[in-house]
Short mmCIF file of C-alpha atoms in Angstrom, two decimals:
data_model
loop_
_atom_site.label_atom_id
_atom_site.label_comp_id
_atom_site.label_asym_id
_atom_site.label_seq_id
_atom_site.Cartn_x
_atom_site.Cartn_y
_atom_site.Cartn_z
CA UNK A 1 -6.01 8.17 10.82
CA UNK A 2 -4.88 4.89 9.33
CA UNK A 3 -6.01 4.42 5.75
CA UNK A 4 -6.02 0.89 4.35
CA UNK A 5 -6.24 0.23 0.64
CA UNK A 6 -6.23 -2.94 -1.44
CA UNK A 7 -6.72 -1.35 -4.86
CA UNK A 8 -9.17 -2.79 -7.37
CA UNK A 9 -8.69 -6.43 -6.36
CA UNK A 10 -9.45 -8.17 -3.07
CA UNK A 11 -7.26 -8.89 -0.09
CA UNK A 12 -9.62 -10.14 2.59
CA UNK A 13 -6.83 -11.37 4.85
CA UNK A 14 -5.47 -7.81 5.20
CA UNK A 15 -8.92 -6.24 5.65
CA UNK A 16 -9.91 -8.87 8.23
CA UNK A 17 -6.72 -8.38 10.25
CA UNK A 18 -7.02 -4.56 10.22
CA UNK A 19 -10.64 -4.92 11.31
CA UNK A 20 -9.56 -7.19 14.16
CA UNK A 21 -6.91 -4.67 15.26
CA UNK A 22 -9.03 -1.52 14.82
CA UNK A 23 -10.67 -1.56 18.30
CA UNK A 24 -7.20 -1.75 19.92
CA UNK A 25 -5.75 1.20 18.02
CA UNK A 26 -5.79 4.83 19.11
CA UNK A 27 -6.32 5.91 15.52
CA UNK A 28 -9.41 5.98 13.35
CA UNK A 29 -9.26 3.30 10.65
CA UNK A 30 -10.76 3.78 7.19
CA UNK A 31 -10.54 1.00 4.62
CA UNK A 32 -10.92 0.75 0.86
CA UNK A 33 -11.79 -2.93 0.36
CA UNK A 34 -12.16 -3.31 -3.40
CA UNK A 35 -14.11 -6.37 -4.41
CA UNK A 36 -13.36 -8.34 -1.25
CA UNK A 37 -16.03 -10.49 0.37
CA UNK A 38 -15.18 -9.53 3.96
CA UNK A 39 -16.88 -6.36 5.22
CA UNK A 40 -15.30 -4.70 8.29
CA UNK A 41 -17.30 -4.50 11.51
CA UNK A 42 -15.01 -2.20 13.53
CA UNK A 43 -13.91 0.36 10.95
CA UNK A 44 -15.51 2.52 8.29
CA UNK A 45 -15.00 1.29 4.75
CA UNK A 46 -15.88 1.76 1.10
CA UNK A 47 -15.23 -0.34 -1.96
CA UNK A 48 -13.96 2.13 -4.55
CA UNK A 49 -13.49 5.86 -5.04
CA UNK A 50 -12.60 7.93 -8.10
CA UNK A 51 -9.30 8.79 -6.39
CA UNK A 52 -7.59 7.65 -3.20
CA UNK A 53 -5.42 10.74 -2.79
CA UNK A 54 -7.93 12.63 -0.59
CA UNK A 55 -7.98 9.72 1.87
CA UNK A 56 -4.22 9.32 1.78
CA UNK A 57 -3.71 13.02 2.43
CA UNK A 58 -5.74 12.74 5.66
CA UNK A 59 -3.90 9.62 6.81
CA UNK A 60 -0.96 9.46 9.19
CA UNK A 61 -0.21 5.93 8.02
CA UNK A 62 -1.20 4.17 4.80
CA UNK A 63 -1.49 0.39 4.96
CA UNK A 64 -1.59 -1.09 1.49
CA UNK A 65 -1.05 -4.08 -0.69
CA UNK A 66 2.16 -3.84 -2.70
CA UNK A 67 0.76 -2.40 -5.89
CA UNK A 68 3.26 -0.05 -7.51
CA UNK A 69 0.70 2.69 -8.13
CA UNK A 70 -0.52 2.92 -4.56
CA UNK A 71 3.01 2.73 -3.14
CA UNK A 72 4.29 5.55 -5.34
CA UNK A 73 1.18 7.66 -4.68
CA UNK A 74 1.44 7.30 -0.90
CA UNK A 75 5.19 7.91 -0.86
CA UNK A 76 4.74 10.92 -3.13
CA UNK A 77 2.49 12.40 -0.45
CA UNK A 78 5.21 11.81 2.13
CA UNK A 79 3.19 9.22 4.05
CA UNK A 80 4.46 6.51 6.33
CA UNK A 81 3.57 3.31 4.49
CA UNK A 82 3.10 -0.21 5.81
CA UNK A 83 3.11 -2.49 2.79
CA UNK A 84 1.62 -6.01 2.96
CA UNK A 85 2.13 -7.97 -0.26
CA UNK A 86 -0.90 -9.94 -1.38
CA UNK A 87 0.32 -13.54 -1.77
CA UNK A 88 -2.41 -14.24 -4.33
CA UNK A 89 -0.85 -11.95 -6.91
CA UNK A 90 0.88 -13.12 -10.06
CA UNK A 91 4.22 -14.82 -9.27
CA UNK A 92 4.50 -12.97 -5.96
CA UNK A 93 5.62 -9.78 -7.70
CA UNK A 94 4.21 -7.69 -4.85
CA UNK A 95 6.76 -9.13 -2.42
CA UNK A 96 9.54 -8.14 -4.81
CA UNK A 97 8.26 -4.56 -4.99
CA UNK A 98 7.87 -4.32 -1.22
CA UNK A 99 11.38 -5.66 -0.71
CA UNK A 100 12.92 -3.04 -3.02
CA UNK A 101 11.08 -0.09 -1.45
CA UNK A 102 11.81 -1.39 2.05
CA UNK A 103 15.49 -1.96 1.33
CA UNK A 104 15.75 1.67 0.22
CA UNK A 105 14.11 2.87 3.45
CA UNK A 106 10.88 4.16 1.91
CA UNK A 107 8.39 1.91 3.70
CA UNK A 108 7.82 -0.83 6.22
CA UNK A 109 7.50 -4.22 4.60
CA UNK A 110 5.08 -6.39 6.56
CA UNK A 111 5.88 -9.84 5.21
CA UNK A 112 2.88 -11.60 6.78
CA UNK A 113 -0.57 -10.31 7.68
CA UNK A 114 -0.10 -11.91 11.09
CA UNK A 115 2.73 -9.41 11.74
CA UNK A 116 0.62 -6.34 11.00
CA UNK A 117 0.27 -5.24 14.63
CA UNK A 118 4.06 -5.11 15.05
CA UNK A 119 4.45 -3.25 11.75
CA UNK A 120 1.88 -0.65 12.84
CA UNK A 121 3.79 -0.12 16.08
CA UNK A 122 6.99 0.27 14.07
CA UNK A 123 5.26 2.84 11.83
CA UNK A 124 4.69 5.20 14.79
CA UNK A 125 8.39 6.11 14.89
CA UNK A 126 9.36 5.29 11.31
CA UNK A 127 10.92 8.14 9.34
CA UNK A 128 10.85 7.16 5.66
CA UNK A 129 13.55 8.10 3.19
CA UNK A 130 11.82 10.52 0.79
CA UNK A 131 11.00 8.86 -2.53
CA UNK A 132 12.18 10.49 -5.73
CA UNK A 133 10.80 8.82 -8.87
CA UNK A 134 13.48 7.94 -11.40
CA UNK A 135 13.70 10.17 -14.46
CA UNK A 136 11.51 9.05 -17.34
CA UNK A 137 13.56 7.92 -20.34
CA UNK A 138 10.85 6.16 -22.34
CA UNK A 139 11.03 8.80 -25.06
CA UNK A 140 14.73 7.99 -25.54
CA UNK A 141 14.01 4.27 -25.79
CA UNK A 142 11.26 4.85 -28.36
CA UNK A 143 13.46 7.23 -30.33
CA UNK A 144 16.34 4.73 -30.39
CA UNK A 145 14.00 1.95 -31.45
CA UNK A 146 12.49 4.02 -34.26
CA UNK A 147 15.94 4.93 -35.54
CA UNK A 148 16.92 1.25 -35.57
CA UNK A 149 14.09 0.10 -37.84
#
């Protein structure tokens, strides 16, 4: 199963392209479309869910926007991830995130929605580098700050 998620925003271009490709794919496609206006005709979909993890666990491939939370969640489950940055996001930060995770071998960075079909084909044989979250040091930063005031 291919699970597509756009988070709490909208990304109609991604949803529309996955819907166009769905009849050609050998896999079931399920989409979480957020507040988007486009409603898929060739794949099952829903707008929101209390948690996306149950859908991700069932998926062979997760196609997502480049939100940090969804990327880390999918990689934490060991999923093959195709990441399509939403160009409408603030200062294009999603492209920066996708570039970093792609450079480190964790996911496939699909730079343009028009290239999604090729990225899905690439995902079939992609073996991601397992993602290990960096150690949390926020408590050390807070402690150092409090000692400095």
